[in-house]
XYZ file of C-alpha atoms in Angstrom:
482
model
C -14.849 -7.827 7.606
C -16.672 -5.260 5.423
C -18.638 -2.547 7.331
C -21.684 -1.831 5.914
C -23.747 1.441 6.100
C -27.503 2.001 7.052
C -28.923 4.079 4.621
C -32.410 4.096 3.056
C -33.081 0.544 1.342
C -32.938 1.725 -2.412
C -29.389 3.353 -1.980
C -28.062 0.379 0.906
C -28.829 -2.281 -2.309
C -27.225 0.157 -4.858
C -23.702 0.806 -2.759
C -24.140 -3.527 -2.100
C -24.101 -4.237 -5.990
C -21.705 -1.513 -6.912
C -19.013 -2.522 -3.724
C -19.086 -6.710 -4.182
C -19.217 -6.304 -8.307
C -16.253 -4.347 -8.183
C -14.931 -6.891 -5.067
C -14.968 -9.843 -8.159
C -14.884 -7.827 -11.122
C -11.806 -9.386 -13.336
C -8.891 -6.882 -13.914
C -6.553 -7.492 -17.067
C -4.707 -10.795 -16.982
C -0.753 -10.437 -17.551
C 0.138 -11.632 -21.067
C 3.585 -13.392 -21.343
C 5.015 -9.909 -23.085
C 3.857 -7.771 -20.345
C 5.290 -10.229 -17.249
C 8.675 -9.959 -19.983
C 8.500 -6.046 -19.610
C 8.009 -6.442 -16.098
C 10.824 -8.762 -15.501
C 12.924 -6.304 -17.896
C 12.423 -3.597 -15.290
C 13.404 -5.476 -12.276
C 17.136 -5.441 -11.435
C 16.814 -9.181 -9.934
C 18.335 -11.735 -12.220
C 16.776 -14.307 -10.704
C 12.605 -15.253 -10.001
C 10.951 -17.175 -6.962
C 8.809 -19.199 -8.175
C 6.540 -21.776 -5.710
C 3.348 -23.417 -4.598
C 1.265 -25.266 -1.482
C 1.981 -29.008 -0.678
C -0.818 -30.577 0.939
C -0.282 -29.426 4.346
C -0.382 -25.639 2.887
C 3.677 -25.636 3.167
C 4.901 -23.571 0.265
C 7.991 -25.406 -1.721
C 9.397 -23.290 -4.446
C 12.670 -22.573 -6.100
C 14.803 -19.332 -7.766
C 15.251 -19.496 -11.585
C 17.035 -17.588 -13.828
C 15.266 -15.160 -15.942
C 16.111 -16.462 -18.877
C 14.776 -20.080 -17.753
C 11.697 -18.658 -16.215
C 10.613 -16.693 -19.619
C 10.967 -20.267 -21.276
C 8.416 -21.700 -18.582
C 6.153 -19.147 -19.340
C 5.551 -20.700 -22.043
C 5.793 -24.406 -22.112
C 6.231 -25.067 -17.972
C 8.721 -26.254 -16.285
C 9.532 -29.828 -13.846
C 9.177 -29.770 -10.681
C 9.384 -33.247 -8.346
C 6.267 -34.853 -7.572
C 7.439 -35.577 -3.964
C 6.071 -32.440 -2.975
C 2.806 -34.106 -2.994
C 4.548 -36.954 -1.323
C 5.863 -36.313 1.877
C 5.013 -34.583 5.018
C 5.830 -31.285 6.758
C 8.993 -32.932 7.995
C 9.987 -34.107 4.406
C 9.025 -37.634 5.671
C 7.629 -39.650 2.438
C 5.027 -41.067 2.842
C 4.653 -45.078 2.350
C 1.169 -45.302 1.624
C -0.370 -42.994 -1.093
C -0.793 -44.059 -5.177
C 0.073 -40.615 -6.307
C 3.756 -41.079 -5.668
C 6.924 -43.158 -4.116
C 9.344 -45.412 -4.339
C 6.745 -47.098 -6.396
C 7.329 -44.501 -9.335
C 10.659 -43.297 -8.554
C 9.330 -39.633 -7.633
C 9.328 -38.438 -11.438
C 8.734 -34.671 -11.950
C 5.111 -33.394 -12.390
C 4.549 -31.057 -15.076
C 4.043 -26.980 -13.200
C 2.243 -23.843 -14.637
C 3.113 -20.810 -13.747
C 0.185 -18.486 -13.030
C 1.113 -15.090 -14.520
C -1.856 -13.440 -13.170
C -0.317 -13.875 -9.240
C 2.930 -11.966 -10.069
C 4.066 -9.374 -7.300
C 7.270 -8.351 -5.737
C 8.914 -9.875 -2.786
C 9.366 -6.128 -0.595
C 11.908 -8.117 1.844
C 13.992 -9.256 0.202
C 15.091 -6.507 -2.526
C 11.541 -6.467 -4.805
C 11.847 -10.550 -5.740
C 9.723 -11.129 -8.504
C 7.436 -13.898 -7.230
C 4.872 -16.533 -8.810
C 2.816 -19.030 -7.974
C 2.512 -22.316 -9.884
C -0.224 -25.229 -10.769
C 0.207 -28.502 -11.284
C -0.828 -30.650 -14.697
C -0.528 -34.471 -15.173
C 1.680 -35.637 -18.243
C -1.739 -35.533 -20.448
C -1.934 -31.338 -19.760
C -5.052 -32.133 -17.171
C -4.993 -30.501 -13.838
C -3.318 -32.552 -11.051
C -5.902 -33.748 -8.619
C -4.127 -34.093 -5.953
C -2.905 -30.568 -5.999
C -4.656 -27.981 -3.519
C -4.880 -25.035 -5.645
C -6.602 -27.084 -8.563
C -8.815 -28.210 -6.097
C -9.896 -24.730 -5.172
C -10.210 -23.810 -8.804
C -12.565 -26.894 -9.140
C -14.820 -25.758 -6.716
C -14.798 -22.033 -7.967
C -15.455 -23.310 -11.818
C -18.726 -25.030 -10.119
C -19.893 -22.174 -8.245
C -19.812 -20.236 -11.403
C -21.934 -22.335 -13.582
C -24.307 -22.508 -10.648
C -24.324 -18.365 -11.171
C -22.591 -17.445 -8.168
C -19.178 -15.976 -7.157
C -17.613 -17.220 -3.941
C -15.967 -14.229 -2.094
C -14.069 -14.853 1.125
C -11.946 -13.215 3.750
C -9.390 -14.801 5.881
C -8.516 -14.178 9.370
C -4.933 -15.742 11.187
C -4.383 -15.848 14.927
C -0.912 -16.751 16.142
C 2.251 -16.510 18.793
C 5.405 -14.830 18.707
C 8.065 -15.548 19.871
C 11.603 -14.582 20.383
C 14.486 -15.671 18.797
C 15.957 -17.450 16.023
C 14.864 -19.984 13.683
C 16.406 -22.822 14.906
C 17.875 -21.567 18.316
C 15.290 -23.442 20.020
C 15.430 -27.148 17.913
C 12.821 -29.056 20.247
C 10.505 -25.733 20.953
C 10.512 -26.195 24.565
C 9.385 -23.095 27.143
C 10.044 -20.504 24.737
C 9.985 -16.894 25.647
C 6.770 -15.084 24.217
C 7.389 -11.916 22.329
C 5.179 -9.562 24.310
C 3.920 -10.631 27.927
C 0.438 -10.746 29.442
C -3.352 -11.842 28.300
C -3.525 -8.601 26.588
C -6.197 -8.539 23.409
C -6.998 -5.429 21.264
C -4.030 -3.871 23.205
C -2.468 -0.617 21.812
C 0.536 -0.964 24.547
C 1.782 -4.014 23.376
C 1.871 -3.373 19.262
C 3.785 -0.048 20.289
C 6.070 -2.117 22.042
C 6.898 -4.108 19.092
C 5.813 -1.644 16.443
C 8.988 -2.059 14.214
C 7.854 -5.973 13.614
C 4.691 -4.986 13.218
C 4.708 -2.064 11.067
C 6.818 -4.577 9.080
C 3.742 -6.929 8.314
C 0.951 -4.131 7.791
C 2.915 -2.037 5.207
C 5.120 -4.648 3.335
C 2.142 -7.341 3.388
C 0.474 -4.577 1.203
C 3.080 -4.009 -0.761
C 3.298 -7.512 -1.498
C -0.707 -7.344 -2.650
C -1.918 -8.615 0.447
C -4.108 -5.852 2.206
C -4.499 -5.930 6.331
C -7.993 -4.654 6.735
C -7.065 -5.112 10.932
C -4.123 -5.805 12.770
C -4.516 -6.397 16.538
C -3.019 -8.312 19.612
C -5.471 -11.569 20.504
C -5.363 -12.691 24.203
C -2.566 -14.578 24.682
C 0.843 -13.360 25.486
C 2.639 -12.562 21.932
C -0.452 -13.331 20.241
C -1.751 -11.007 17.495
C -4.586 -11.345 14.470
C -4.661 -9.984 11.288
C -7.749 -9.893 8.936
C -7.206 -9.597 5.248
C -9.337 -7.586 2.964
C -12.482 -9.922 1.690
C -12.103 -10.699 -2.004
C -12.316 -13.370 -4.826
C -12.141 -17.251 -3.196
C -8.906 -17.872 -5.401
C -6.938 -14.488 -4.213
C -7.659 -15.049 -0.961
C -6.564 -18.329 -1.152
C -3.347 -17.034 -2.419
C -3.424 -14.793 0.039
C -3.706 -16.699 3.132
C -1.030 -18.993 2.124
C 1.996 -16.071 1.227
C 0.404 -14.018 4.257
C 1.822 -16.839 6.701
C 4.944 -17.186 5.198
C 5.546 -13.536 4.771
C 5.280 -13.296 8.508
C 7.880 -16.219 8.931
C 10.029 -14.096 6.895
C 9.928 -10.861 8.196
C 10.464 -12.159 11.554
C 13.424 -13.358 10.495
C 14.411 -9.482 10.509
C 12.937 -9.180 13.931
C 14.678 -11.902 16.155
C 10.864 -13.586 16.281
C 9.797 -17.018 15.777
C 5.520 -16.636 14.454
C 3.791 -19.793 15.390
C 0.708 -20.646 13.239
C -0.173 -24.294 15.567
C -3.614 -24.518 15.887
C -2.476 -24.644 19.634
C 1.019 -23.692 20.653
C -0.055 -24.073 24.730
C -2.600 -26.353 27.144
C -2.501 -23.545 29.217
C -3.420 -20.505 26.535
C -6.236 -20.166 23.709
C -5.723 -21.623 20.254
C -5.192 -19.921 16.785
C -7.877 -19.662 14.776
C -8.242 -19.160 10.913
C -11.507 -17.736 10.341
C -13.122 -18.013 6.904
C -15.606 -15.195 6.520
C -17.386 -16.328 3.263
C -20.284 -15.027 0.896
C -21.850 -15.887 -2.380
C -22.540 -12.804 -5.063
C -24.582 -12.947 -8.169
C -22.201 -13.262 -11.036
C -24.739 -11.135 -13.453
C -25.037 -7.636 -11.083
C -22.399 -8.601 -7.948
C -25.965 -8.768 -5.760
C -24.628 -10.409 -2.522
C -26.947 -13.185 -2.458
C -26.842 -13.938 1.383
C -29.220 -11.020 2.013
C -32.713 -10.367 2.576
C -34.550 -7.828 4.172
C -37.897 -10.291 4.408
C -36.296 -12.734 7.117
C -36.037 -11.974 10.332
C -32.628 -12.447 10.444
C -31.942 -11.070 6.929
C -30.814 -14.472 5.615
C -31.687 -15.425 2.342
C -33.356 -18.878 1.800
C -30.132 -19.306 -0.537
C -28.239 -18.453 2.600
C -29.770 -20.839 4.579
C -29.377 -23.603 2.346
C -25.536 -22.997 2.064
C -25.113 -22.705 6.093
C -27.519 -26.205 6.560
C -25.031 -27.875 3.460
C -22.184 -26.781 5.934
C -23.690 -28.021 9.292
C -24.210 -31.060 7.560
C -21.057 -32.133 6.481
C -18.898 -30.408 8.996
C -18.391 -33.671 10.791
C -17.677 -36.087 7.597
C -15.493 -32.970 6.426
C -13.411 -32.091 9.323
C -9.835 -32.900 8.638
C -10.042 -30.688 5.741
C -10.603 -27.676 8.592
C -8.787 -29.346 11.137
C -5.485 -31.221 9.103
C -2.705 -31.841 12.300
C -3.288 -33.961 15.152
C -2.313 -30.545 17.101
C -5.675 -29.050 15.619
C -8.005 -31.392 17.969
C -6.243 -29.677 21.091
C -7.706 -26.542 20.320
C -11.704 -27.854 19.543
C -11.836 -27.602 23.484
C -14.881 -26.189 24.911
C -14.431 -22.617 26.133
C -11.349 -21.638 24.718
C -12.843 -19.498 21.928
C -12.738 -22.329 19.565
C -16.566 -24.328 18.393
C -16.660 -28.245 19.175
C -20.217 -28.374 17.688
C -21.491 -28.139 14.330
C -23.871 -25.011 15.113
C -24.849 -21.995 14.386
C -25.653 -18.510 15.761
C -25.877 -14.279 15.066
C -22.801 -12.611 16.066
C -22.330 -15.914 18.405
C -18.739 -16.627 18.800
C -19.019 -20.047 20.627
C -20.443 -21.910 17.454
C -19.308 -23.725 14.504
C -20.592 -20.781 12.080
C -21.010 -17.450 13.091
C -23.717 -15.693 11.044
C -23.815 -11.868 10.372
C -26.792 -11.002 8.982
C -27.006 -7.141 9.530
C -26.382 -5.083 6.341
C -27.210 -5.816 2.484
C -23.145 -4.934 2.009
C -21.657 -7.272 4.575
C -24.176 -10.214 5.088
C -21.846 -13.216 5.395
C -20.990 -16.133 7.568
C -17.385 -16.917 9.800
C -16.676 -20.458 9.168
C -14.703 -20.731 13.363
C -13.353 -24.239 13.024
C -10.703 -23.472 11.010
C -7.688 -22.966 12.657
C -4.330 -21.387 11.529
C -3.090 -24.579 10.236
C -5.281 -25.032 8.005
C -3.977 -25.336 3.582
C -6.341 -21.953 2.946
C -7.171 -23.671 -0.703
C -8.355 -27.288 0.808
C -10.751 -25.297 3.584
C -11.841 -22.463 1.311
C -12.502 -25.792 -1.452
C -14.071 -27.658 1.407
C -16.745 -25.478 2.932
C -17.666 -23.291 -0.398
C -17.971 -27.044 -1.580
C -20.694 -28.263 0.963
C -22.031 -25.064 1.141
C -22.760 -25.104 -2.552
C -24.388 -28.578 -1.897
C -26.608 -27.675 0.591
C -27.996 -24.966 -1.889
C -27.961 -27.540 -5.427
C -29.829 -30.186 -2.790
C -32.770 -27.255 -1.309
C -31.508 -27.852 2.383
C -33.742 -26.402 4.874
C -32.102 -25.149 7.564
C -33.897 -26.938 10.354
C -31.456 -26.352 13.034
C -32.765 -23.238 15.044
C -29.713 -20.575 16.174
C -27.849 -20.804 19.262
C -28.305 -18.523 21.738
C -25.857 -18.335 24.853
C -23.114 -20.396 24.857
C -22.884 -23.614 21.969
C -20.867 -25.483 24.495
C -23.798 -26.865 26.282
C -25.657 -27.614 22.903
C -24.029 -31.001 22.974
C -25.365 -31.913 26.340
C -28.973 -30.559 25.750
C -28.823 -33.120 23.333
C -29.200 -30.383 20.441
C -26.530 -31.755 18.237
C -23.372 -34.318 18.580
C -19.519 -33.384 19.672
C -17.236 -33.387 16.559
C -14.698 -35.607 16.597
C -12.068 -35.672 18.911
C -9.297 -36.264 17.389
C -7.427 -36.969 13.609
C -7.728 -40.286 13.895
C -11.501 -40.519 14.595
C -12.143 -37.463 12.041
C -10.088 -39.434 8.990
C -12.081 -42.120 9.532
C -15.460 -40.174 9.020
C -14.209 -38.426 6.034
C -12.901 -41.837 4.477
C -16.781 -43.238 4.503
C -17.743 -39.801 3.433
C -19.231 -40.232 -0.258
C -20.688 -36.924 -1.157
C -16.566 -35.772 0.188
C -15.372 -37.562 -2.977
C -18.603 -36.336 -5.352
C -17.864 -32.767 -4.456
C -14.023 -33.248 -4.536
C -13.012 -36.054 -6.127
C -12.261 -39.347 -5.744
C -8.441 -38.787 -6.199
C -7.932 -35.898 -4.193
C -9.709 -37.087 -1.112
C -8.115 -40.814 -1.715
C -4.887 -38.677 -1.331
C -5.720 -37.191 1.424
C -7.172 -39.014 3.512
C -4.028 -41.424 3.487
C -1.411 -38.392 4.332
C -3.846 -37.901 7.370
C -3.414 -41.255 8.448
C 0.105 -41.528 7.976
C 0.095 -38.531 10.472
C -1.584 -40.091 13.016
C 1.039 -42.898 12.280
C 3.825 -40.611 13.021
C 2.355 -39.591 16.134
C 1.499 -42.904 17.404
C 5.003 -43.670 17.091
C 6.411 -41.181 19.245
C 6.511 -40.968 22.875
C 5.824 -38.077 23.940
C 7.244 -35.139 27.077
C 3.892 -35.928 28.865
C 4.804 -39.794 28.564
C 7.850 -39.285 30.425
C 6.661 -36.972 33.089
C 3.224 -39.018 33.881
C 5.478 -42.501 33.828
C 9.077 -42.280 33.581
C 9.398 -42.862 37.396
C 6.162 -43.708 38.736
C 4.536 -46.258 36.832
């Protein structure tokens, strides 16, 4: 993520404060008459408007201008179903928030004027993002980005600002959106096992010139843009900001790429893993905490031996010790257990290391400026506001409950930590996760009782759907045989 410079120590700690300050420093919110003059400007007579479900699938809507400019100021309806049903618009039969129980009723939505940008793709768009508010004007709390918000209003009166980067991994393909309707042996976009490869962006460079300069023109800065090993496979890291931003980020970034390859005759896959036979997609979390008086990053100090803070330390051992109770919030789709595999650049432990990329958290320790942590469990599937909420969340309870971080770093590979009896396998699959996180009680004190209640019942009605099915390796193992 950020590159920091060794200088002398008195001028390293100045650039720190002055570069993460101005990382989280709060730039002049849009007032309603500005986003007017704005929308005055713009030859679009419509808006996009939208926000994350609970598997991180944004639902939105256009509006007329002249409807929109009334929501600005007392909201608008939007159906509560979108917190109801699955990423196949299946509802679900066994959650309070919503159903045939209450006749799917609309949910009050806020539009957040401070997330305005223009849609480059598709003529300059004027775009939003919305929040969702129960019938009393409280914050729905079943709805992701509240969630997130939640957790950042805590870390604040604690003293601290969360800052994060996000990372995506995933496939391309070629194609058309629905060309392909059961996904079988499709044709990767470039070929080969071909990471940090120069020939194969050149080969696709109009696609990919595509995301870098029109994902920053729609606010979302690549700070690198690279093929991963895989054939088609690429990775794009975007610039390390406030938790909430990147949040926002993470979740337009993914379908900005659906949309531009559109343009392209691709098909992006974000599946935690797409193949048995190729690595997984990850969706890193690089994450820090900075001193909300003087931007200090608080993660830093040159008396350790590994420059980690004791503040540090108790964040990373709140985060080691809850990953397991926690893990459906990192890893949501029954598809995201096929990746936790061991050596296929994904962690199956809850560990740690410096610079180790076979853990659970990857610490890097070495400069004042750029002392964070790479939460690896994540995958690209992940809602970015539930697993940035999540793991700021327990990392924020390690540090309120003075964790000492007892567990020493691994060296060498953390795939054999498990069998030298170091620490235990995470769970295996969705099934056996959901049922950790449902006994989990410091999940609902740090979350909420509703929101985790939610959850915790759409995960299990996805294991329900998969149960169900029977499935291409059914068929081939038994179809004749058995």
């Amino acid at each position: 993520m950020i590159k920091g410079v060794h200088l002398v120590k008195s001028v390293r700690t100045l650039q720190s404060r002055t570069h993460i300050a101005r990382l989280f420093s709060t730039s002049t919110p849009h007032s309603v008459e500005k986003i007017k003059e704005l929308l005055e400007q713009n030859p679009n007579q419509y808006v996009k408007v939208g926000g994350a479900d609970i598997d991180g699938i944004m639902r939105g809507k256009y509006m007329q201008k002249k409807k929109f400019l009334s929501a600005l100021k007392g909201g608008l309806g939007f159906c509560n179903v979108i917190f109801g049903w699955d990423a196949a618009d299946q509802c679900y039969d066994n959650v309070k928030y919503t159903g045939n129980h209450t006749a799917y009723p609309d949910t009050k939505a806020k539009i957040d004027v401070d997330t305005f940008r223009t849609i480059p793709w598709e003529k300059n768009m004027p775009f939003f993002l919305m929040d969702y508010y129960n019938d009393d004007g409280t914050p729905s709390n079943v709805c992701p980005r509240n969630l997130l918000k939640k957790v950042i209003d805590h870390s604040r009166k604690m003293g601290y600002e969360p800052l994060i980067g996000v990372e995506y991994e995933w496939y391309n393909f070629e194609g058309k959106s629905g060309s392909n309707p059961d996904n079988s042996d499709p044709k990767h976009y470039t070929p080969g096992m071909f990471g940090y490869s120069c020939l194969r962006t050149s080969q696709r460079q109009e696609f990919y010139h595509d995301i870098m300069n029109k994902m920053n023109a729609f606010s979302i800065p690549l700070e690198g843009f690279h093929t991963e090993t895989g054939p088609g496979a690429m990775e794009a890291a975007i610039v390390f900001g406030k938790a909430l931003e990147s949040a926002d980020r993470g979740l337009l970034f993914k379908l900005g790429v659906k949309e531009l390859a559109y343009q392209h005759n691709a098909i992006p896959s974000f599946m935690a893993k797409p193949s048995s036979s190729l690595p997984g997609c990850g969706g890193h979390i690089h994450q820090n905490l900075a001193d909300l008086k003087n931007g200090t990053n608080l993660f830093y100090s040159e008396h350790d031996k590994h420059n980690m803070s004791d503040l540090f330390k108790s964040y990373l051992a709140g985060q080691l010790a809850l990953l397991p109770e926690f893990l459906p919030f990192f890893a949501p789709t029954i598809n995201s257990y096929k990746r936790l595999v061991d050596g296929f650049w994904a962690p199956t432990t809850p560990t740690w290391g410096i610079d180790n990329r076979t853990v659970g958290i990857r610490v890097l320790p070495h400069s004042a400026n750029a002392c964070r942590l790479e939460f690896r469990v994540t995958g690209a599937d992940i809602n970015p506001y539930i697993s940035i909420a999540a793991s700021v969340a327990a990392g924020l309870w390690g540090v309120a409950q003075k964790l000492q971080l007892k567990q020493e770093p691994i060296i060498g590979s953390g795939y054999i930590a498990q069998k030298q009896g170091l620490t235990k396998r995470l769970p295996h699959t969705l099934s056996e996760a959901t049922n950790e996180l449902a006994k989990s009680k410091v999940a609902r004190e740090l979350l909420g009782e509703d929101f985790v209640d939610h959850f915790v019942e759409t995960r299990r009605w996805e294991v329900r759907q998969f149960n169900n099915e029977v499935t291409d390796w059914e068929k081939r193992r038994y179809f004749e045989i058995i």
